[in-house]
XYZ file of C-alpha atoms in Angstrom:
601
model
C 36.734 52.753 -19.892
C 38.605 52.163 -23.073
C 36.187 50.848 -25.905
C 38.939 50.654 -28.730
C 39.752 47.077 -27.935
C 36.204 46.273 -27.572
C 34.952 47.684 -30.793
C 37.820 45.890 -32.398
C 36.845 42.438 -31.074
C 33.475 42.752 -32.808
C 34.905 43.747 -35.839
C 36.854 41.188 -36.143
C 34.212 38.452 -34.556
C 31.628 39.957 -37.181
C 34.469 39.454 -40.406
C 34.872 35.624 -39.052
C 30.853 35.167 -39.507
C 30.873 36.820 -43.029
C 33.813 34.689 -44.389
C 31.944 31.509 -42.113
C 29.014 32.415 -44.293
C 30.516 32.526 -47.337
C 32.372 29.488 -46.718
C 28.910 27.685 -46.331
C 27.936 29.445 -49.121
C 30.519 28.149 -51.399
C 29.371 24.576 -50.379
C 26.623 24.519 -51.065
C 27.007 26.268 -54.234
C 29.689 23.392 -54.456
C 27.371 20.723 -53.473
C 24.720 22.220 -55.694
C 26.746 21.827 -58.743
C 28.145 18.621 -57.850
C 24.503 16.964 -57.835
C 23.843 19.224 -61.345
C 26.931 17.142 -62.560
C 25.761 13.681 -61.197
C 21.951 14.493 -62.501
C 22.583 15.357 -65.980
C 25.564 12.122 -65.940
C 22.182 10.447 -64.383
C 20.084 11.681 -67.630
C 23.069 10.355 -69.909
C 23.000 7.306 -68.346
C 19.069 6.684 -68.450
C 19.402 7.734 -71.883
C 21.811 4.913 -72.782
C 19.581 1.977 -70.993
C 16.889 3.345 -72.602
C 18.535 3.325 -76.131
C 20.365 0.068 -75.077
C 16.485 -1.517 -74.189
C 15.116 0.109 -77.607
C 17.938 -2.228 -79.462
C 17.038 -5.066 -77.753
C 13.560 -4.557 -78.369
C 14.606 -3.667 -82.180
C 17.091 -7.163 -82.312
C 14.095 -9.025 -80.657
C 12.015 -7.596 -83.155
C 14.861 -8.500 -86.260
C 15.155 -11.457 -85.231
C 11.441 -12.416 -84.665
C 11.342 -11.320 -87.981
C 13.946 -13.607 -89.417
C 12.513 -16.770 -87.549
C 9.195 -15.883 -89.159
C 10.567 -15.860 -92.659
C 12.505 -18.888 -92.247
C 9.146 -20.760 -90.831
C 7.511 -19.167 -93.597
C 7.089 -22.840 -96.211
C 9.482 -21.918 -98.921
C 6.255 -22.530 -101.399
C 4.692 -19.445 -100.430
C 8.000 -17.200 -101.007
C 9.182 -15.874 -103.869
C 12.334 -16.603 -105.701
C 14.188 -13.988 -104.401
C 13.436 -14.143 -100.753
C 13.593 -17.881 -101.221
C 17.055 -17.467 -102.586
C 18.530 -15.011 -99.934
C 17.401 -17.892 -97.114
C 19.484 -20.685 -98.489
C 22.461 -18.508 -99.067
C 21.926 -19.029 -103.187
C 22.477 -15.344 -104.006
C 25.801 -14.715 -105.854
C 27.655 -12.084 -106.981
C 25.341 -9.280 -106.356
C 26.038 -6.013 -107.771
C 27.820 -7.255 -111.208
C 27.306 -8.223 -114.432
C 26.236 -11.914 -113.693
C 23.879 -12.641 -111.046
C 23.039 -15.670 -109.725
C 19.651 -15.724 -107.824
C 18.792 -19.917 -107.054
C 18.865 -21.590 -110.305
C 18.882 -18.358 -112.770
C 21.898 -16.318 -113.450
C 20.303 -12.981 -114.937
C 22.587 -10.832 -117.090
C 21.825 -7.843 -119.951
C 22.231 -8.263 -123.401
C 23.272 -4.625 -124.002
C 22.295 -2.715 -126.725
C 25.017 -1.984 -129.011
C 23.643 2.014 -129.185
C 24.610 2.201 -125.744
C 28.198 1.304 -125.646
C 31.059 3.197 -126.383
C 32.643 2.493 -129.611
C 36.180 2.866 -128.277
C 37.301 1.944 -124.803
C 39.886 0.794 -122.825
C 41.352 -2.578 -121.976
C 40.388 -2.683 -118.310
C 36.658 -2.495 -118.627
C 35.155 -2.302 -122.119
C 31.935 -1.741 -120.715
C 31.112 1.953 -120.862
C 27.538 2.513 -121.282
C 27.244 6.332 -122.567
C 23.380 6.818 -123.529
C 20.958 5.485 -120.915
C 17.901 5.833 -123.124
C 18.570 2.766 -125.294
C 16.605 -0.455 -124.453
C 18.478 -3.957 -123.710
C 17.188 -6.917 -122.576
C 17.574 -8.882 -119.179
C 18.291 -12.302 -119.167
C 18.746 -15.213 -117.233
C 20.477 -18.647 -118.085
C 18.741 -21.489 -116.677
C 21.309 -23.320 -114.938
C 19.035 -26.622 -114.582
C 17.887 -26.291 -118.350
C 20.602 -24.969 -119.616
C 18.336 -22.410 -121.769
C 18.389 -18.933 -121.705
C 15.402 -17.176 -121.107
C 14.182 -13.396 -121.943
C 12.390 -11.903 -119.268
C 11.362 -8.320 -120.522
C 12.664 -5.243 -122.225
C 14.414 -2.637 -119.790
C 15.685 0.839 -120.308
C 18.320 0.990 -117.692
C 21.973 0.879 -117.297
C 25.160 -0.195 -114.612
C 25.473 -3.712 -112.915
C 22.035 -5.739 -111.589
C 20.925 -5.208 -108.066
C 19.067 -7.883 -106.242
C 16.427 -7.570 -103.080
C 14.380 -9.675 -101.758
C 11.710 -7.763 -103.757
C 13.632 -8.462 -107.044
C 15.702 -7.170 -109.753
C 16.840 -3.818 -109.217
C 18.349 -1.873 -111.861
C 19.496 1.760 -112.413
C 17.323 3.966 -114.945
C 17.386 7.554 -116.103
C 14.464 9.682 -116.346
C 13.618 13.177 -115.892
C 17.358 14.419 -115.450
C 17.520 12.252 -112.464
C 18.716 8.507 -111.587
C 16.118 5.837 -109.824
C 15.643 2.209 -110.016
C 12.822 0.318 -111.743
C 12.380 -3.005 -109.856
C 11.781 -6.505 -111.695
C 10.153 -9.204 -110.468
C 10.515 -13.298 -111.343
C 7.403 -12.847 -113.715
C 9.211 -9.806 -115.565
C 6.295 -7.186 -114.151
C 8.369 -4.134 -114.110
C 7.801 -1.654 -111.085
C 9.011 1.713 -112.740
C 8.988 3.827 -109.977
C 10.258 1.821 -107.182
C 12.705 3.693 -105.469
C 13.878 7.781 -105.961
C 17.702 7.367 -106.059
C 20.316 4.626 -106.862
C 21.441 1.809 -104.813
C 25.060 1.236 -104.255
C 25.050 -1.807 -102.200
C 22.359 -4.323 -100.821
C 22.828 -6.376 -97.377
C 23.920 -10.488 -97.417
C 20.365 -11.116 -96.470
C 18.658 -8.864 -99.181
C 16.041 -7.035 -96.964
C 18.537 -3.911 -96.541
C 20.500 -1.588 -99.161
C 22.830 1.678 -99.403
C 21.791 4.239 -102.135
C 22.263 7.714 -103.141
C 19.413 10.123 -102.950
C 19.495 14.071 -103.260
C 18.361 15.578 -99.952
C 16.345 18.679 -99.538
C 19.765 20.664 -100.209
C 19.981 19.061 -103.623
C 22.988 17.047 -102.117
C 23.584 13.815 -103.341
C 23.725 12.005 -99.558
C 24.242 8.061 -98.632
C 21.222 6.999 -97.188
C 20.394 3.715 -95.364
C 17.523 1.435 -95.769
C 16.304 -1.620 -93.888
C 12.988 -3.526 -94.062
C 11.111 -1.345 -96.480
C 12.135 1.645 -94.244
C 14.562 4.810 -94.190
C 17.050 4.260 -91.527
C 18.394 7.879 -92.690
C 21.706 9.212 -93.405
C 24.820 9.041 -91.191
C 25.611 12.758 -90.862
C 23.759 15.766 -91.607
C 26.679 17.102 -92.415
C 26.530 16.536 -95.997
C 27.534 14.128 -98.847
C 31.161 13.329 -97.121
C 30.358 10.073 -95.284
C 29.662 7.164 -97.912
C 28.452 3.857 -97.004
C 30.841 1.679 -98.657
C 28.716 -2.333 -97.704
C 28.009 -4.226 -95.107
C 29.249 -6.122 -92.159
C 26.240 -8.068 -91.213
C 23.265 -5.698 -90.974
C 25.511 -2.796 -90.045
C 26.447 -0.408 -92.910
C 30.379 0.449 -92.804
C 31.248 3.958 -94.575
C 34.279 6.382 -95.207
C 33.911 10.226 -94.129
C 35.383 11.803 -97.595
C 37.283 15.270 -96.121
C 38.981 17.105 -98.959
C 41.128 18.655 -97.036
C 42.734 15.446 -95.539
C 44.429 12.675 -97.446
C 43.333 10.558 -94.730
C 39.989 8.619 -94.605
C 37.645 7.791 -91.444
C 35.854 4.914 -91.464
C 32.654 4.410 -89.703
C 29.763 2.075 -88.980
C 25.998 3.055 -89.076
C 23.566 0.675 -88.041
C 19.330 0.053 -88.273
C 18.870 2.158 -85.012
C 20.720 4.884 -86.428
C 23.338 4.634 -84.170
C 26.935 6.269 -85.587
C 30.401 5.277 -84.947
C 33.497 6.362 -85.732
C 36.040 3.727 -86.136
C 39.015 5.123 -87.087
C 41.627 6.429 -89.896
C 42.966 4.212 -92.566
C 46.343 6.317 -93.350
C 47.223 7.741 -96.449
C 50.528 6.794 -98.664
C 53.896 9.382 -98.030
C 55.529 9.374 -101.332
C 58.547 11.297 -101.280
C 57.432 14.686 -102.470
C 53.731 14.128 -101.850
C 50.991 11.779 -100.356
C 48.672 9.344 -102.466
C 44.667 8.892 -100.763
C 43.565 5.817 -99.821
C 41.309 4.425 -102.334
C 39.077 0.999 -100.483
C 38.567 -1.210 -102.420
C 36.955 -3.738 -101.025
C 34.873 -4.254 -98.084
C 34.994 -7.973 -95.823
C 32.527 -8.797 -93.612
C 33.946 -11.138 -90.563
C 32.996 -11.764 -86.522
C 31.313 -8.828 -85.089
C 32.994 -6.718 -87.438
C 35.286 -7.071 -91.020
C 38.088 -6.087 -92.814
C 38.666 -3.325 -95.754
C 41.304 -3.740 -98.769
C 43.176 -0.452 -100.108
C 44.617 0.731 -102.902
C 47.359 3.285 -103.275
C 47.363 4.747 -106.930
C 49.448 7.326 -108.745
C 50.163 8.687 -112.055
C 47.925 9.139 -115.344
C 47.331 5.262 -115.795
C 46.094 5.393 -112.024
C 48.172 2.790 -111.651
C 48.035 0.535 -108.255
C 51.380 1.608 -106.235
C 50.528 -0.059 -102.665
C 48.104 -1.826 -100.291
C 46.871 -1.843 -97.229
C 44.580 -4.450 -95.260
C 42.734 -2.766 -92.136
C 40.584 -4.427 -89.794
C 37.640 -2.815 -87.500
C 34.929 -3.710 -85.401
C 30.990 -3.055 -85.928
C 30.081 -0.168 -83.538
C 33.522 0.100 -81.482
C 35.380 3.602 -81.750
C 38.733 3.760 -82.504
C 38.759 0.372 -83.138
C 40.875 0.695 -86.644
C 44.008 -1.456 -87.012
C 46.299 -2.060 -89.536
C 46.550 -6.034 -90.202
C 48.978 -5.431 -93.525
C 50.320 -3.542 -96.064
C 52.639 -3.204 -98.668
C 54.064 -2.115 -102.240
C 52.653 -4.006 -105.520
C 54.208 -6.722 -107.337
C 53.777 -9.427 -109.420
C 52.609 -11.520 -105.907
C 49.377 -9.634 -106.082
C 49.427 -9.031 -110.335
C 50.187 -5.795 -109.718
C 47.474 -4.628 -107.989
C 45.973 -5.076 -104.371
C 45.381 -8.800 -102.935
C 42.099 -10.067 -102.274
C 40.947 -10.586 -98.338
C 38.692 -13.940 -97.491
C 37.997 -15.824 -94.589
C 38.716 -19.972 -94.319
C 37.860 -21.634 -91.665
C 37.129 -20.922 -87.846
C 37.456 -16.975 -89.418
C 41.190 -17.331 -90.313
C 42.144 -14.262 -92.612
C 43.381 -15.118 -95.475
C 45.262 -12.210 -97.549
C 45.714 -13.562 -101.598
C 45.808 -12.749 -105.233
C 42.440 -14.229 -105.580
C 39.126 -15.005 -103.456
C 36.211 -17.486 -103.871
C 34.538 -16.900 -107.583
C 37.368 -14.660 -109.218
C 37.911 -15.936 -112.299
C 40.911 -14.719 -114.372
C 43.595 -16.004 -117.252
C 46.476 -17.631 -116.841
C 48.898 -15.232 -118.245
C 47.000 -12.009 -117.798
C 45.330 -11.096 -120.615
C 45.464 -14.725 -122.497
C 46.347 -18.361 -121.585
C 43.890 -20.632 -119.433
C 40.563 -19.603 -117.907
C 41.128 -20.083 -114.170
C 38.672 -20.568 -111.230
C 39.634 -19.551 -107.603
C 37.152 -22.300 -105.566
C 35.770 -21.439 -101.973
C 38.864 -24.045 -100.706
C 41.251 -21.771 -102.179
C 42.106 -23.763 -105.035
C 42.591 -22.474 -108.626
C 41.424 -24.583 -111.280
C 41.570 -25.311 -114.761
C 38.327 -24.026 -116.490
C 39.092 -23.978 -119.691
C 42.768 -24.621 -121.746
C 44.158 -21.547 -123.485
C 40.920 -20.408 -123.561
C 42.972 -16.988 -125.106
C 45.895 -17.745 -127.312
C 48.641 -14.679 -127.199
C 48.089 -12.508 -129.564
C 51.464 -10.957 -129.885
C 53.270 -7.785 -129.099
C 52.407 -6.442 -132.459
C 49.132 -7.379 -132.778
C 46.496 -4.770 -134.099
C 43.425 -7.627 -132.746
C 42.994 -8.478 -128.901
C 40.110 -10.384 -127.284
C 38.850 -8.524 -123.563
C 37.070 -10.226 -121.068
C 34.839 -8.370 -118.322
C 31.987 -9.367 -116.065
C 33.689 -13.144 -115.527
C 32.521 -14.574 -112.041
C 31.922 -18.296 -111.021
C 28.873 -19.104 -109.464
C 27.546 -22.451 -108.229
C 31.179 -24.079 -107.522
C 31.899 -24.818 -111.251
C 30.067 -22.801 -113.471
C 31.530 -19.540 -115.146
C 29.768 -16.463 -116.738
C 32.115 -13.584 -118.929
C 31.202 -11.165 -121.204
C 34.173 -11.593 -123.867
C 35.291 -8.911 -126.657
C 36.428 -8.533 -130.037
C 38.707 -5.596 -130.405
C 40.692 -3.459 -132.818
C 43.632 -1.681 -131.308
C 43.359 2.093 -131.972
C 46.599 3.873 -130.579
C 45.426 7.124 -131.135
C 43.161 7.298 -128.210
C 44.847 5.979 -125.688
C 45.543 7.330 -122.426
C 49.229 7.149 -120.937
C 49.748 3.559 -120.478
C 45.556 2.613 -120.993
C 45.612 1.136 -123.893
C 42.532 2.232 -126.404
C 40.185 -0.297 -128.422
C 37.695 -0.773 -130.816
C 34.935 -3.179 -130.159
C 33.737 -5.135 -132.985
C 31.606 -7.472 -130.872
C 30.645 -8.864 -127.831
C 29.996 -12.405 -126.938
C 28.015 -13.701 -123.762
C 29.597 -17.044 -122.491
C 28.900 -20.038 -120.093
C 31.163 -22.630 -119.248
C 30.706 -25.260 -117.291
C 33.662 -27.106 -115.900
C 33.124 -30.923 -114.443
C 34.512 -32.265 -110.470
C 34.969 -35.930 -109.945
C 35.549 -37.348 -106.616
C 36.360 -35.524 -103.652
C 35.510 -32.214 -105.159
C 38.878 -32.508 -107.319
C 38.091 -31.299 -110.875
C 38.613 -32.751 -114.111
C 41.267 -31.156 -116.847
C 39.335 -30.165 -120.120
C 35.914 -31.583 -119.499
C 33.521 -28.966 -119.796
C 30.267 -27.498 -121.587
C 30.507 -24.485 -123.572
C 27.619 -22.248 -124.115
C 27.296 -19.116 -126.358
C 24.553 -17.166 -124.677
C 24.360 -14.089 -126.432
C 25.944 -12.072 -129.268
C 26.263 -8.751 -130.454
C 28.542 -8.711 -133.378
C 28.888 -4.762 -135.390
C 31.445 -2.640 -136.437
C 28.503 0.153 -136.357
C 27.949 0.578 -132.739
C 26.486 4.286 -133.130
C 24.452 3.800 -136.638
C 21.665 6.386 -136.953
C 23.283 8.115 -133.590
C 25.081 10.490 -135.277
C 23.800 13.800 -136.301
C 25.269 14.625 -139.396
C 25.408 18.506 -138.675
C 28.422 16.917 -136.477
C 30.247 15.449 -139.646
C 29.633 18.779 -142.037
C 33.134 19.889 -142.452
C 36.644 18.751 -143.975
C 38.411 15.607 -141.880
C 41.894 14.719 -142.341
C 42.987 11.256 -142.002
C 45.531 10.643 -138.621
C 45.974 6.957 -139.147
C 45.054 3.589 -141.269
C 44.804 0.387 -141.339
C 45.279 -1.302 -145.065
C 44.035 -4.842 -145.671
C 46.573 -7.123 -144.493
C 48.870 -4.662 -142.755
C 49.273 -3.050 -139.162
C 48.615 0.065 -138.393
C 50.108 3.140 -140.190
C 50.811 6.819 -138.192
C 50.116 9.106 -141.230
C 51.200 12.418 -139.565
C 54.828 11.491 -141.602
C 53.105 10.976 -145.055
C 53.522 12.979 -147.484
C 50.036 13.348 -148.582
C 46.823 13.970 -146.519
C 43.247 11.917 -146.905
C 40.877 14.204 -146.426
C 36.647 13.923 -146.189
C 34.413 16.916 -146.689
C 30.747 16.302 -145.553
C 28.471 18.527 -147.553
C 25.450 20.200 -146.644
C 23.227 18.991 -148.936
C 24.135 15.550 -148.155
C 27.301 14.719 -150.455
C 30.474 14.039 -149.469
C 34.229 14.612 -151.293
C 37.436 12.554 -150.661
C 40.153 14.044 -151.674
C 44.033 13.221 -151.442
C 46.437 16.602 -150.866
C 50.455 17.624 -151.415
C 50.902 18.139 -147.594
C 53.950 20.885 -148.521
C 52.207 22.960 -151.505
C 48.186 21.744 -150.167
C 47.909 21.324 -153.968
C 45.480 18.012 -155.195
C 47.543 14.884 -155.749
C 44.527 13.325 -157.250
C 41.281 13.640 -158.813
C 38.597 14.495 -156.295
C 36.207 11.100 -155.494
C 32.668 12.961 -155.531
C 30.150 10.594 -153.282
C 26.338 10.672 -153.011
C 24.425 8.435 -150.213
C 23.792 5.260 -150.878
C 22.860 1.693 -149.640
C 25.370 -0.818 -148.784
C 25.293 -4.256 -149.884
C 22.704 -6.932 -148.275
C 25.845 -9.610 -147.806
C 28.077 -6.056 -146.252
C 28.848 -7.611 -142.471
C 29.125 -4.152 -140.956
C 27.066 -1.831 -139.931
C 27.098 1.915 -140.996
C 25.575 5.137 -139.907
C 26.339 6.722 -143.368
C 27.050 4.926 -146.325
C 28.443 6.488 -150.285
C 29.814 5.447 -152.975
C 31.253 7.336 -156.680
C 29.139 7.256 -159.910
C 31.832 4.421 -161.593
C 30.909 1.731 -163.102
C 32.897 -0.056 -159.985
C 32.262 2.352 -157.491
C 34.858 3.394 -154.423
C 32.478 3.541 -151.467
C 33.024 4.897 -148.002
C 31.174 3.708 -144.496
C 31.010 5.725 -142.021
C 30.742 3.696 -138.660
C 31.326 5.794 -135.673
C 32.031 9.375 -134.189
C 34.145 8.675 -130.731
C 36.373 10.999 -128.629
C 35.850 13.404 -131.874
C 37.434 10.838 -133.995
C 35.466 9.600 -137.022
C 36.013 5.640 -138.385
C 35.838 5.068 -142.001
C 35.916 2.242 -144.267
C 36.954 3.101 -147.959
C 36.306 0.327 -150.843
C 38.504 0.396 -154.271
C 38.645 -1.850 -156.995
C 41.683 -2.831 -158.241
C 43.070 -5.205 -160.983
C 39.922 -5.429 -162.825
C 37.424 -6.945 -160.401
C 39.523 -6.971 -157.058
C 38.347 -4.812 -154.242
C 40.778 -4.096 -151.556
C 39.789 -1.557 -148.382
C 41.422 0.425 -145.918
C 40.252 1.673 -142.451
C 40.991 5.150 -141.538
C 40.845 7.362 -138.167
C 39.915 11.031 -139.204
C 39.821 14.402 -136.712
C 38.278 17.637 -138.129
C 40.252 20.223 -139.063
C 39.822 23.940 -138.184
């Protein structure tokens, strides 16, 4: 009997179970990971209705919340929450806030500011350990009213809790919190806020993490939300689009920016990328500028700027939606021009949420001509009014004197608020195309401008107010340690009574001051070719200036004459020194001349 075949039959019938088997095998491993794949999608899902149910509970919860403050009798609130309920918060985060019928503002101290600035924003606060006072006009008095001393700095905050303003204390920034009564809460919160919600109960701030980052952090309700990433300080809340925080992820290495929304569950979402400018050679970042709120979601404004002046060469208007990814579109763009006053338009929304994309929005108040002419109001209909007529006559090309405003807002449909600026041109600081100032003082002003009929507003009917002055040529008297001015200073430029402004670096002859150590001081005219004396040396001692002098001096010296020369020295800024020299001339005539000195080497 041949048992070849046989054998080979069961091989073969025994290889057909094996690869049976492992077929089955395969299945079910196949199967098996199949239902992994459907359980953990399973476990996503359940975790999405249950964070979905936690938000509802949460909104629930929110808006309980809100129904409970509004049935709350207005008499047992205080101002501020009062104030965010029936929408008469204005212009939070600047100079001028308007909180029901107060508009609080701080009447700086004059230690505090820079002596010379620049023409966009005067208002450069260097030394955070100076007092001031806050303020608020009473706009149904029309008094203004001091509420308390406060050693703080940057614009005014305001929470339903109160005042919030930024201080500086143990090598760290916080903010002390005022209240209507003027009880100041020094320790109030560990960090500084950046922006605070439409209804008041929620803010952005800065706060160093346990990595001595400096991180954006999210509050709502009294209670840390937390930060968007853990990734660092590169996402930035930016403000609000209803209770949801909107922020840009800051990535070095891009020129692009990501926005992204953040809201009181802690739930992140990337948006989307706002592009960044393609100049020929190279590409510009985009900087936003401002942040819209709208219908379920907002709008953000950009700026495109380039060169040394940081000059504004193009704009962009993106819109996005609260929580939706990728939901970043571009609704316009384009280059400056005089359309926009050279700069990036202003985004609003009229009625039934139309977008309206303009030179001005509601409460931007500006003049006429740019930097003089009429003192215009852009209304919440879009109108621009008349506030006041040439309320800043031109000055001139040539002019050495300019008046600055800053801080101007309207609040409460017709009234205005501006901090305005007496200032001395000083060319030898400026920057590029920034022109540089002196300040010689600072006026606080209120103007209200009248309606009649049908909201249409009357030409040149209005009520002026002074509010607050701070009038000095001395901004840093007493600030300047005079181990600083020992040394020899040579004159760079001057300013003779009645004249312009005069480059001496073509002279012939030098002004120099040398600042002795025991007090004394020499000025001294030199041959700028042979350095030999062209004069006789004036030798000063310290003395007091006069009680009817109208400037204000952190040194002061005058010459043993019968009719002394005397010298005031009023500032030390950007290493330049400001001095005013007195002479007598023509018997009892006293003429003066203003002079910017650098040390020499």
């Amino acid at each position: 009997m041949n048992r070849k075949p046989l054998q080979k039959s069961i091989v073969i019938f025994l290889m057909i179970l094996s690869v049976m088997a492992v077929l089955s095998g395969c299945s079910k491993t196949s199967d098996s990971v199949k239902n992994d794949d459907e359980s953990v999608e399973e476990t996503k899902k359940q975790d999405k209705d249950k964070k979905k149910k936690k938000k509802k509970k949460k909104d629930k919860e929110k808006d309980k919340d809100k129904e409970e403050a509004h049935e709350t009798p207005d008499e047992d609130k205080g101002l501020f929450e009062r104030s965010f309920d029936s929408g008469q918060v204005e212009n939070n985060g600047g100079l001028f806030v308007r909180v029901g019928n107060r508009v609080y503002f701080r009447l700086y101290n004059k230690r505090s500011l820079e002596p010379v600035t620049y023409e966009d924003s005067f208002i450069d606060e260097t030394d955070y350990d100076q007092p001031s006072l806050l303020e608020y006009f009473d706009l149904d008095e029309n008094k203004v009213v001091e509420v308390c001393e406060v050693n703080a700095t940057g614009p005014i905050y305001v929470t339903t809790d109160g005042i919030c303003l930024q201080t500086y204390r143990d090598g760290a920034f916080s903010m002390i919190l005022v209240d209507e009564d003027g009880n100041v809460d020094e320790n109030y919160f560990n960090g500084t806020i950046s922006k605070v919600s439409p209804d008041g109960r929620s803010f952005i701030a800065f706060e160093e993490d346990e990595d001595g980052d400096n991180v954006s952090v999210f509050y709502s309700n009294g209670e840390k939300v937390g930060k968007p990433s853990e990734e660092g300080d590169g996402f930035v809340g930016i403000g609000f689009a209803g209770d949801t925080v909107i922020g840009q992820v800051i990535d070095h290495n891009s020129f692009d920016r990501e926005l992204f929304s953040y809201d009181y569950m802690g739930e992140l979402t990337m948006l989307g990328k706002v592009d960044a400018y393609d100049m020929e050679t190279y590409s510009l970042t985009p900087n936003i500028e401002e942040l819209t709120p709208g219908e379920d979601g907002g709008y953000v404004t950009v700026s495109y700027r380039d060169g040394t002046a940081d000059a504004v060469v193009a704009w962009a208007v993106y819109g996005f939606k609260n929580g939706k990814k990728d939901s970043v579109t571009l609704i316009d763009s384009g280059n400056t021009g005089k359309e926009y006053n050279y700069s990036y338009p202003k985004v609003s929304l009229g009625e039934d949420n139309e977008l309206m994309i303009s030179a001005h929005k509601a409460g931007d108040v500006y003049l006429s001509d740019g930097s003089y002419g009429d003192l215009m109001c852009h209304t919440g209909d879009g109108e621009d009014v008349e506030a006041y007529d040439m309320y800043i006559y031109d000055p001139g090309d040539y002019s050495m004197y300019k008046t600055l405003v800053e801080g101007a807002v309207c609040v409460d449909e017709n009234a205005v608020f501006l901090i305005k600026a007496n200032a001395y041109r000083c060319p030898e600081e400026d920057m590029g195309v920034n022109r540089a100032y002196e300040l010689s003082g600072l006026s606080y002003e209120y103007i209200r401008f009248e309606t009649e009929g049908e909201g249409k507003y009357e030409k040149n009917s209005y009520n002026w107010f002074s509010i607050g002055e701070l009038y000095s040529a001395g901004w840093s008297k007493g600030e300047i340690e005079y181990d600083r001015l020992i040394g020899t200073w040579k004159m760079n430029s001057t300013v003779v009574e009645g004249s312009d402004y005069q480059d001496c670096s073509e002279d012939l002859f030098e002004t120099r001051i040398t600042f002795n150590e025991d007090g004394s001081a020499v000025l001294s005219n030199v041959d700028k070719a042979t350095g030999n004396k062209a004069a006789d040396d004036q030798i000063l001692h310290e003395a007091e200036p006069s009680e009817d002098s109208s400037l204000d001096y952190a040194y002061y010296y005058e010459t043993d004459d019968e009719q002394p020369m005397q010298v005031g020295v009023c500032y030390l800024s950007h290493g330049r020194l400001a001095i005013y020299v007195y002479y007598h001339y023509d018997g009892n005539s006293v003429g003066w001349y203003r002079g910017s000195f650098t040390k020499t080497e």
